[in-house]
Coordinates of C-alpha atoms in Angstrom, one line a residue:
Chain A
X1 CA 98.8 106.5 87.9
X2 CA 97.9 109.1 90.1
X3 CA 98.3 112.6 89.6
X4 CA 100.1 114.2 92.0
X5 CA 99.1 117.6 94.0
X6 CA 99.5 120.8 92.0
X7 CA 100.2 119.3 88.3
X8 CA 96.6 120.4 87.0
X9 CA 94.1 123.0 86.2
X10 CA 91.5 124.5 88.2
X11 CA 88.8 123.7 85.4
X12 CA 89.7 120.1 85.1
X13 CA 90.3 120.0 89.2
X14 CA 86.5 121.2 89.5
X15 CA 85.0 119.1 87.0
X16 CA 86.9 116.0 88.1
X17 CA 85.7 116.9 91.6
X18 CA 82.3 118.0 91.0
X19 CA 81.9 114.0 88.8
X20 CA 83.3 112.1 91.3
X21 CA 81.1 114.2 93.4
X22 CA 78.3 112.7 92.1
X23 CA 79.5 109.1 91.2
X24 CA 80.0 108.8 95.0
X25 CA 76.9 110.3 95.7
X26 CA 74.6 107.8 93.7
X27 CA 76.8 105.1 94.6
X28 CA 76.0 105.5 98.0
X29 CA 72.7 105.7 97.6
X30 CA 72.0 102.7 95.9
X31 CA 74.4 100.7 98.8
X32 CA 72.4 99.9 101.9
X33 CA 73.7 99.9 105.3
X34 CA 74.6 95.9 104.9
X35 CA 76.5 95.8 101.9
X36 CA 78.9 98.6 103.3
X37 CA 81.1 95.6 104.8
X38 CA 81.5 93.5 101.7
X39 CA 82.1 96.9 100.0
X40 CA 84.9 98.1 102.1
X41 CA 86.8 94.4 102.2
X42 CA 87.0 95.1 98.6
X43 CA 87.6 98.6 98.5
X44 CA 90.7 97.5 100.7
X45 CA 91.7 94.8 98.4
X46 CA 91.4 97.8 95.6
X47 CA 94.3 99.4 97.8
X48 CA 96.3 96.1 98.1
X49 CA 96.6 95.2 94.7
X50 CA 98.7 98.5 94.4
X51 CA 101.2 97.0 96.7
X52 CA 101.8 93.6 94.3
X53 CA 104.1 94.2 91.6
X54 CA 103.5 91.9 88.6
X55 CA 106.6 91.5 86.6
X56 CA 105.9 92.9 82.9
X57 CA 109.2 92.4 80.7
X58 CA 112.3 93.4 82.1
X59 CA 109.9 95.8 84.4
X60 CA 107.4 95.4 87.2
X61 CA 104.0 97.0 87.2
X62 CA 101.6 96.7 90.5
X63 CA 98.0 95.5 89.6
X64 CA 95.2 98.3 89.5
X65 CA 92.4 95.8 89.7
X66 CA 89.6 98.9 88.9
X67 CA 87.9 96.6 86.3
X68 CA 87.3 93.2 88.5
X69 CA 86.0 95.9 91.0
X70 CA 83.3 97.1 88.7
X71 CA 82.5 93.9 87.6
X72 CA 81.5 92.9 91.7
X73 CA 80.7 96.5 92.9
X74 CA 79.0 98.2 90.1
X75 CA 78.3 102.1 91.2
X76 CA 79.7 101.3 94.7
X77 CA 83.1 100.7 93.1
X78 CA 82.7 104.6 93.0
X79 CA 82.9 105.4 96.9
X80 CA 84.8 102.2 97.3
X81 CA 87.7 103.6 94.6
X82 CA 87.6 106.8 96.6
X83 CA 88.0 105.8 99.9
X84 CA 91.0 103.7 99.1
X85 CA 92.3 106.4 97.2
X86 CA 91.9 108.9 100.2
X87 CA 94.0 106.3 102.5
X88 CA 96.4 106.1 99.6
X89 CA 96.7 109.9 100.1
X90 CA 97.1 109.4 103.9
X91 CA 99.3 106.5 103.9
X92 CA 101.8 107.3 101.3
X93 CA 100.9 110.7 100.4
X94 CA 99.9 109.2 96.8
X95 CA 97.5 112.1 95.2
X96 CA 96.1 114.4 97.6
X97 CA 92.9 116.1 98.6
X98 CA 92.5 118.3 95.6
X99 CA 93.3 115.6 93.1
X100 CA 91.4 113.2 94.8
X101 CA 88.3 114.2 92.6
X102 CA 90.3 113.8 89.8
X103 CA 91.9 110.3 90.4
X104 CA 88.6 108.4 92.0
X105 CA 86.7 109.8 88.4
X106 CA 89.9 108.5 86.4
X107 CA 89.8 105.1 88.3
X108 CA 86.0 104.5 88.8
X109 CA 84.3 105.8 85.4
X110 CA 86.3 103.0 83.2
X111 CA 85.8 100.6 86.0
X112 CA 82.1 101.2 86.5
X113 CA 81.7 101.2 82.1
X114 CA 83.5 97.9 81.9
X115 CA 81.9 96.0 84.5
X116 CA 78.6 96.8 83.1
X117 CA 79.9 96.0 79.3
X118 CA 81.2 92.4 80.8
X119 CA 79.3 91.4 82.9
X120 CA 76.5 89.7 80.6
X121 CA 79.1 87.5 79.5
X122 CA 80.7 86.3 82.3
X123 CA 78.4 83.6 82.7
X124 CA 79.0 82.1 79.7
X125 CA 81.4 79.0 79.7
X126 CA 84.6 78.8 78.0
X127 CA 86.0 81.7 75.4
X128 CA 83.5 84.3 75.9
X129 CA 83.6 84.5 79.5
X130 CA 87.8 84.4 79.3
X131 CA 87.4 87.2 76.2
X132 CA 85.2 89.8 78.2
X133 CA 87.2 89.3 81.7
X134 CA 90.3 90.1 79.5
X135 CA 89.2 93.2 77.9
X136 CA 87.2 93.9 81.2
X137 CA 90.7 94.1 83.0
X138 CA 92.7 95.5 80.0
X139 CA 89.4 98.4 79.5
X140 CA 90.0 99.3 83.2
X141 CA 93.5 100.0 82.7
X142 CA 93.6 101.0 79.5
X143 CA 90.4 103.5 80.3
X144 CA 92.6 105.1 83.7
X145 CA 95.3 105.7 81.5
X146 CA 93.6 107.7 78.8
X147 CA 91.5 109.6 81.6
X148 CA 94.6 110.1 83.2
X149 CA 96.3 111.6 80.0
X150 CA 93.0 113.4 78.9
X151 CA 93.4 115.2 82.2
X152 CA 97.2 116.1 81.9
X153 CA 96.3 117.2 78.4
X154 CA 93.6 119.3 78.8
X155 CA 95.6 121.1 81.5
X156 CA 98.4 122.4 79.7
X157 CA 99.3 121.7 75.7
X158 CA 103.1 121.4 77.3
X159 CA 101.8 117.8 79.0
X160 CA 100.9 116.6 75.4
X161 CA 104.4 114.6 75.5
X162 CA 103.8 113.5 79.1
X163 CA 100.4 112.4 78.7
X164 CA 101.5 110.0 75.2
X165 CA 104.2 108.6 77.5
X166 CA 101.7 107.9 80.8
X167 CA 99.3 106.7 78.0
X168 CA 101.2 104.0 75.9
X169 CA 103.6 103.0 78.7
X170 CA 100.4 101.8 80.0
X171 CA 99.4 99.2 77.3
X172 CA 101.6 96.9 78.4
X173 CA 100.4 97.1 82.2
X174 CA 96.9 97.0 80.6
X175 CA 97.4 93.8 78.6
X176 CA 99.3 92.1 81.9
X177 CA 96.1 93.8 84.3
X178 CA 93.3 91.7 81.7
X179 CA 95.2 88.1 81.9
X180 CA 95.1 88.6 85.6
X181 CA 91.7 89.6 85.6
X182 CA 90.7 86.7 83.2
X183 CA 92.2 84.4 85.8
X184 CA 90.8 86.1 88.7
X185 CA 87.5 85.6 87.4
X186 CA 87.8 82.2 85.7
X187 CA 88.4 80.9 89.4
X188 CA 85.8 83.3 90.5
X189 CA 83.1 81.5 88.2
X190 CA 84.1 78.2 89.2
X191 CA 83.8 78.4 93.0
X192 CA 81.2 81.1 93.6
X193 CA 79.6 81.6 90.2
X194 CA 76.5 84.2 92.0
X195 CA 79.5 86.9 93.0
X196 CA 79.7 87.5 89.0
X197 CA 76.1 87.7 88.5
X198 CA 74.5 91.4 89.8
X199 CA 76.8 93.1 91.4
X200 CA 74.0 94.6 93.8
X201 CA 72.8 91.2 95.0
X202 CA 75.9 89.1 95.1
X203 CA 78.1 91.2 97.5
Chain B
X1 CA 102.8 97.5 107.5
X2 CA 100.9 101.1 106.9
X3 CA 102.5 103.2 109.3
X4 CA 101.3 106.5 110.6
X5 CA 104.5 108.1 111.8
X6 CA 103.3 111.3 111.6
X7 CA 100.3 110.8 113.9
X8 CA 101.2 110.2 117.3
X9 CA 103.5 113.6 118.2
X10 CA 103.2 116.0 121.2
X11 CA 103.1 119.1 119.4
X12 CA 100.9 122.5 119.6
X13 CA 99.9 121.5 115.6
X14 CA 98.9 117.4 117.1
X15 CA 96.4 119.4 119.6
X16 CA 94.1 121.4 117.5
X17 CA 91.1 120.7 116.7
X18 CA 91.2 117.8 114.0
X19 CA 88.2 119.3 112.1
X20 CA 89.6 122.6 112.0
X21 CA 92.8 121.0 110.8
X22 CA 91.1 119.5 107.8
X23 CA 89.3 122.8 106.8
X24 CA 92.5 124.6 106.9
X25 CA 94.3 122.1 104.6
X26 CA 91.1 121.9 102.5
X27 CA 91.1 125.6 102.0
X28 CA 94.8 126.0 101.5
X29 CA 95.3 123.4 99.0
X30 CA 92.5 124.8 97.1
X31 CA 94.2 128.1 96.7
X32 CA 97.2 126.8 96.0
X33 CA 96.0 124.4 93.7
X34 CA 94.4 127.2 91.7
X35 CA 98.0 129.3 92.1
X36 CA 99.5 130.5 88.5
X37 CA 102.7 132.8 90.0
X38 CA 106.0 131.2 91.5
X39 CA 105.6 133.8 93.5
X40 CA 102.3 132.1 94.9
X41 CA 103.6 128.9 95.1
X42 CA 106.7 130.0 97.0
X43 CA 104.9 131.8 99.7
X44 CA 102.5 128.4 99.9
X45 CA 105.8 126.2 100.5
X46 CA 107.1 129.0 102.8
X47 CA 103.6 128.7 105.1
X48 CA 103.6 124.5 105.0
X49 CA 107.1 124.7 105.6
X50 CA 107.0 126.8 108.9
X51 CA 103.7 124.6 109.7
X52 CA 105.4 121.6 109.3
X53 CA 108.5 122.3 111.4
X54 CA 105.8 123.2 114.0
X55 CA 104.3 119.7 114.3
X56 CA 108.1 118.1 114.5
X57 CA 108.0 114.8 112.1
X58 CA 110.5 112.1 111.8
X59 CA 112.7 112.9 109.2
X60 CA 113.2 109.6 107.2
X61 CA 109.5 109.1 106.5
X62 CA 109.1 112.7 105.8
X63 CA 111.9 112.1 103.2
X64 CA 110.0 108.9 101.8
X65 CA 107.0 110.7 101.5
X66 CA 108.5 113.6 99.2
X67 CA 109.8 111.1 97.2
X68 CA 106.4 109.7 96.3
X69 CA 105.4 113.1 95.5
X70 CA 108.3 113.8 93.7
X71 CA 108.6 110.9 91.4
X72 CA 105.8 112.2 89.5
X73 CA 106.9 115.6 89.6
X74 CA 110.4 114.0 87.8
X75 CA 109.0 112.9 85.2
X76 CA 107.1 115.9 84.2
X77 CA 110.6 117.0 84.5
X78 CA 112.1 114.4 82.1
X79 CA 109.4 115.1 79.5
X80 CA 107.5 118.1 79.5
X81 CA 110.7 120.9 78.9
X82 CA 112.2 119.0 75.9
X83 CA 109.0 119.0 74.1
X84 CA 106.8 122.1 75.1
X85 CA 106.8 124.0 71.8
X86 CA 108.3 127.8 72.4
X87 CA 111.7 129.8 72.7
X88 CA 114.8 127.5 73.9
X89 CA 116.3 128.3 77.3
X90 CA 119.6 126.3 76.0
X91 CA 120.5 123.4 74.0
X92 CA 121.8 119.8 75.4
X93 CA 122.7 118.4 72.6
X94 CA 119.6 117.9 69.6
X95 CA 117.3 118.5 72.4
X96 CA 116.2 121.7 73.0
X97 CA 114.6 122.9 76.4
X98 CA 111.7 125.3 76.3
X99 CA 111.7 128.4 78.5
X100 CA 107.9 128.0 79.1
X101 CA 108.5 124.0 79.8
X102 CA 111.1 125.0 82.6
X103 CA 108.8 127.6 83.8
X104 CA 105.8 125.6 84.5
X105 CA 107.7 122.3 85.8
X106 CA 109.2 124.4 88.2
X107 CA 105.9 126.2 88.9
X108 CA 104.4 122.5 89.6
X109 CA 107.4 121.3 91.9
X110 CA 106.7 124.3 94.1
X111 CA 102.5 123.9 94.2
X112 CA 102.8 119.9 94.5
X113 CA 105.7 120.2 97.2
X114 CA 103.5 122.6 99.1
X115 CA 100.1 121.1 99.4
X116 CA 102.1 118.1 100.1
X117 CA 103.7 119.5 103.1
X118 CA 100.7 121.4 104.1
X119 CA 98.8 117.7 103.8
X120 CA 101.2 116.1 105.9
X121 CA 101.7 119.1 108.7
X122 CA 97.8 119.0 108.8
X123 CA 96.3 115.3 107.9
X124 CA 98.9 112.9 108.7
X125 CA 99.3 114.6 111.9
X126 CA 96.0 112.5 113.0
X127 CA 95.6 108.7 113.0
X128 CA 93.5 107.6 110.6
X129 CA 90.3 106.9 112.8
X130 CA 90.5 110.1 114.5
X131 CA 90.1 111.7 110.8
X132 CA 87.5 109.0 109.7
X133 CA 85.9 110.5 112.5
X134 CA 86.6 114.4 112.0
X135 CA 85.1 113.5 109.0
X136 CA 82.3 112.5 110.1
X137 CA 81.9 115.9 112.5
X138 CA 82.6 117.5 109.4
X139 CA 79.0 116.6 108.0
X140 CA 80.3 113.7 106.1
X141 CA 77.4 111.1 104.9
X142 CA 77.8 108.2 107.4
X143 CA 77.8 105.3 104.9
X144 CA 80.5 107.0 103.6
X145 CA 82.9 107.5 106.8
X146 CA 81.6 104.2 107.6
X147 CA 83.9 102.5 104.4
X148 CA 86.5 104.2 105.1
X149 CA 86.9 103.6 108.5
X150 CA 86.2 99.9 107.7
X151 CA 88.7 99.3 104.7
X152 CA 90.9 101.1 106.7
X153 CA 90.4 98.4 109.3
X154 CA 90.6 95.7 106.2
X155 CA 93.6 96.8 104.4
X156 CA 95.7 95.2 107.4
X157 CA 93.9 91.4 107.0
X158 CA 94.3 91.6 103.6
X159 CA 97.4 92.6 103.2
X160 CA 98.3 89.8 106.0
X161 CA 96.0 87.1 103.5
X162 CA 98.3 88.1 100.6
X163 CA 101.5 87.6 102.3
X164 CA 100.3 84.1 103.7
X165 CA 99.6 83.1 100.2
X166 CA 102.8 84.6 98.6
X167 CA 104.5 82.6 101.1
X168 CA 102.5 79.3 100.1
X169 CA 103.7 80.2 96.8
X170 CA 107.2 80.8 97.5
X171 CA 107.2 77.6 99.5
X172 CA 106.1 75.9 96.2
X173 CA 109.0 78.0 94.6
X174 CA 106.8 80.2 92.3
X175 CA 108.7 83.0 91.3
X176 CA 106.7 85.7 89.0
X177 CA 107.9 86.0 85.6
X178 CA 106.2 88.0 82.6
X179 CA 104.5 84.5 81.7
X180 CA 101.0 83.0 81.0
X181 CA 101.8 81.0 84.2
X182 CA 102.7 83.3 86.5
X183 CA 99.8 86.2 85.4
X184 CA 97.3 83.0 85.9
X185 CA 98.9 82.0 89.2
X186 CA 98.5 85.6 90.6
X187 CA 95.2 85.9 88.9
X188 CA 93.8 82.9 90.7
X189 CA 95.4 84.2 93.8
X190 CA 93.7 87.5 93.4
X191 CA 90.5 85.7 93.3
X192 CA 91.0 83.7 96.1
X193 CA 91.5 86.8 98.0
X194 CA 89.1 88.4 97.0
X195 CA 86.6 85.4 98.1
X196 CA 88.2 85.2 101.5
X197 CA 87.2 88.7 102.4
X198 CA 83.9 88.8 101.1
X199 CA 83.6 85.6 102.8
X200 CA 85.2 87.2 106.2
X201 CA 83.1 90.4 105.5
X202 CA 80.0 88.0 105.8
X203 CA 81.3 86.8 109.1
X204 CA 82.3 90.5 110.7
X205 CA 78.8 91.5 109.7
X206 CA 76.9 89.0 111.5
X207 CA 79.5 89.5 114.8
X208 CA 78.1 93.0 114.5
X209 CA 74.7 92.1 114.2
X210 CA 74.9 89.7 117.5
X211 CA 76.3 93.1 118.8
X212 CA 73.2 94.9 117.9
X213 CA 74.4 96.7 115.2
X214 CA 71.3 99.3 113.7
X215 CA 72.9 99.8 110.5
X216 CA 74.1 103.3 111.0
X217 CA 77.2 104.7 112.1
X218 CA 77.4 106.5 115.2
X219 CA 80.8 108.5 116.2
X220 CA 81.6 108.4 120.0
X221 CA 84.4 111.2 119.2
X222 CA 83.9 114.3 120.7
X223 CA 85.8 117.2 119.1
X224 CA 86.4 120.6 121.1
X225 CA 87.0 124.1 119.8
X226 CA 89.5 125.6 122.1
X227 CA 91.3 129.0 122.7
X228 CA 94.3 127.4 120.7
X229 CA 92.0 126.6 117.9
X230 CA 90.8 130.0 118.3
X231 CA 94.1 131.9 117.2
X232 CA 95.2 129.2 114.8
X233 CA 91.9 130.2 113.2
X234 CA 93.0 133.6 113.3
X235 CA 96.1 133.4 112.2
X236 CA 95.1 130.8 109.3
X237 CA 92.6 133.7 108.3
X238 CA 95.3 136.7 108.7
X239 CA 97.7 134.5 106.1
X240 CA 95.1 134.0 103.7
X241 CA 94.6 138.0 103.3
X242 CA 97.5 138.7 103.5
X243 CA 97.9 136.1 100.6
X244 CA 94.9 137.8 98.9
X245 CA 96.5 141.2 99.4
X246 CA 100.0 140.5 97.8
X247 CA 98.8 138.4 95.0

């Protein structure tokens, strides 16, 4: 999922940039100084989840885990999606310093959106809470891959092609992402219900 | 686990200044992001080429990093010629490959092989802290140097919790399948881990408050601007017009 070094355009470089820009800049600003430990644990376990491969079919996708990440972060999952992307970048020169804009916004923005969509139904027992951590998941997903597309797309008409492929190869990974998440959360709810509650209080 | 085997050389490019090291592939990778002409692109490669050789890296991970550069770059390959609209450059079969396709994936393999270079000759030349640091020199907001110097610290214990686990689970003879089972098994996993380090996040942040931690994140690193950095600046600039001046 991310975009490698040189594939887009300047305009969608500097708006991705200039949006992340801000994301992190708010997100930061509404995390005090003690939260930045909780914050980072998860923002590392953000970067972990792209090193386990879930086995989807007769192929293996890794987990992305951008959704569950809004859900307990809210606009921290901004900086916290960045910074693991920049070690991602340093580590195993995945993305880069000018895309970097570009991949935290494609990440963060659907993660941020469905966090806040779920998360008033997370407390409720039984379908709806398993419902809304499913499409929380499969939105997070789902929402990187069409952002991702959106910005091959916009950057040349050649990518059209390109960007259908990144987009529907990722519905399957998207479905696979929301039963994890559904799981992840259902044990969540059960042995520390408050993490699921505000996202700004809990962590 | 996460390796830095570029970070720990000897060379003239391992001793300049870190911060000017970041600016310089900052800058670069901006221009040659922004590059339209092969041309461009070619004289970029050339430049993070000659750079690179400079700081001597170890070969095999040098390899393994192109690669994950390059995998994207493949499939832009595998898609984007057969199906840009425009004149035909030849046929393979039904499929016919578009001249402007070709032209702008190989365009992209140049600029994305570049920066990458130029990333690695001047980031990965530094460990980690020391850029988390830089970083911070470079005017960075605290809080945020602060995360990434600490999930930089936690990506090791958790990627030490999730083997433990996957080992529990192998020892149990779970093997992952595309199943209901096995997506709730990993789920559940996931959010056992995830409990574990905010619960050990808890426990690190009252160690640091027994250590009389303020809350804000002070650097120790001390960064000096010597008569190397001086004509590396130079030079940097001098390649930049001259850059300016043939394209």
């Amino acid at each position: 999922m991310h975009i490698a070094e040189g594939v887009l355009g300047p305009p969608i470089l500097a708006l991705g940039g200039a949006l992340s820009l801000a994301g992190c800049a708010l997100g930061l600003r509404r995390l005090d100084e003690n939260r930045i430990i909780p914050v980072a644990l998860l923002s590392a376990a953000f970067f972990t989840a792209s090193l386990v491969h879930v086995p989807i079919g007769p192929v293996s996708a890794h987990l992305i885990l951008n959704g569950l990440l809004g859900v307990l972060l809210g606009w921290a999952a901004f900086p916290a999606i960045a910074v693991a992307l920049l070690l991602q970048a340093l580590l195993f020169q995945y993305g880069g310093l000018t895309t970097l804009g570009v991949n935290t916004l494609n990440m963060a923005l659907p993660a941020i959106l469905a966090g806040y969509l779920a998360r008033p139904w997370l407390n409720r027992e039984g379908w709806p809470r398993f419902f809304s951590a499913f499409c929380c998941g499969m939105c997070g997903v789902a929402g990187a891959a069409i952002l991702t597309a959106l910005s091959l797309g916009f950057t040349d008409e050649g990518f059209a092609t390109a960007a259908k492929v990144l987009m529907f190869g990722h519905l399957p990974v998207a479905v696979a992402e929301g039963l994890v998440t559904a799981s992840a959360v259902a044990f969540l709810a059960k042995v520390r219900p408050a993490l699921l509650q505000r996202p700004h209080h809990s962590v | 686990m996460f390796s830095e085997p570029f970070a720990h050389g000897n060379s003239w490019v391992h001793a300049l200044d870190a911060r000017l090291r970041i600016g310089v592939a900052f800058i670069f990778s901006c221009v040659l992001a922004v590059a339209t002409t092969w041309q461009q692109a070619k004289f970029g490669l050339i430049a993070a080429c000659l750079l690179l050789i400079c700081s001597r890296p170890p070969l095999r991970p040098l390899l393994r990093r192109l690669a994950a550069v390059n995998i994207f770059v493949l499939f832009l390959w595998l898609t984007v010629p057969c199906t840009m609209p425009g004149p035909a450059a030849f046929h393979l079969g039904s499929l016919s490959c578009s001249l402007a396709g070709l032209h702008l994936v190989w365009l992209i393999t140049l600029k994305a092989n570049a920066i990458s270079l130029l990333f690695i000759a001047c980031v990965a030349t530094m460990p980690v802290a020391y850029f988390g640091h830089a970083l911070h020199a470079l005017r960075l907001p605290g809080k945020f140097v602060f995360l990434l110097l600490f999930t930089y610290r936690a990506i090791f214990l958790l990627a030490d919790e999730w083997q433990r686990l996957n080992t529990a689970l192998r020892l149990h003879n779970f093997v992952a399948t595309s199943s209901l089972h096995s997506y709730r098994t990993l789920g559940t996993l996931v959010g056992l881990t995830l409990l574990r380090s905010i619960d050990r996040a808890g426990r690190i942040h009252q160690a640091m408050l027994l250590r009389g931690f303020s809350g804000h994140f002070t650097s120790l690193a001390e960064f000096r601007f010597t008569r190397r950095d001086g004509k590396f600046t130079v030079a940097a600039l001098a390649l930049l017009l001259l850059y300016f001046t043939l394209f």
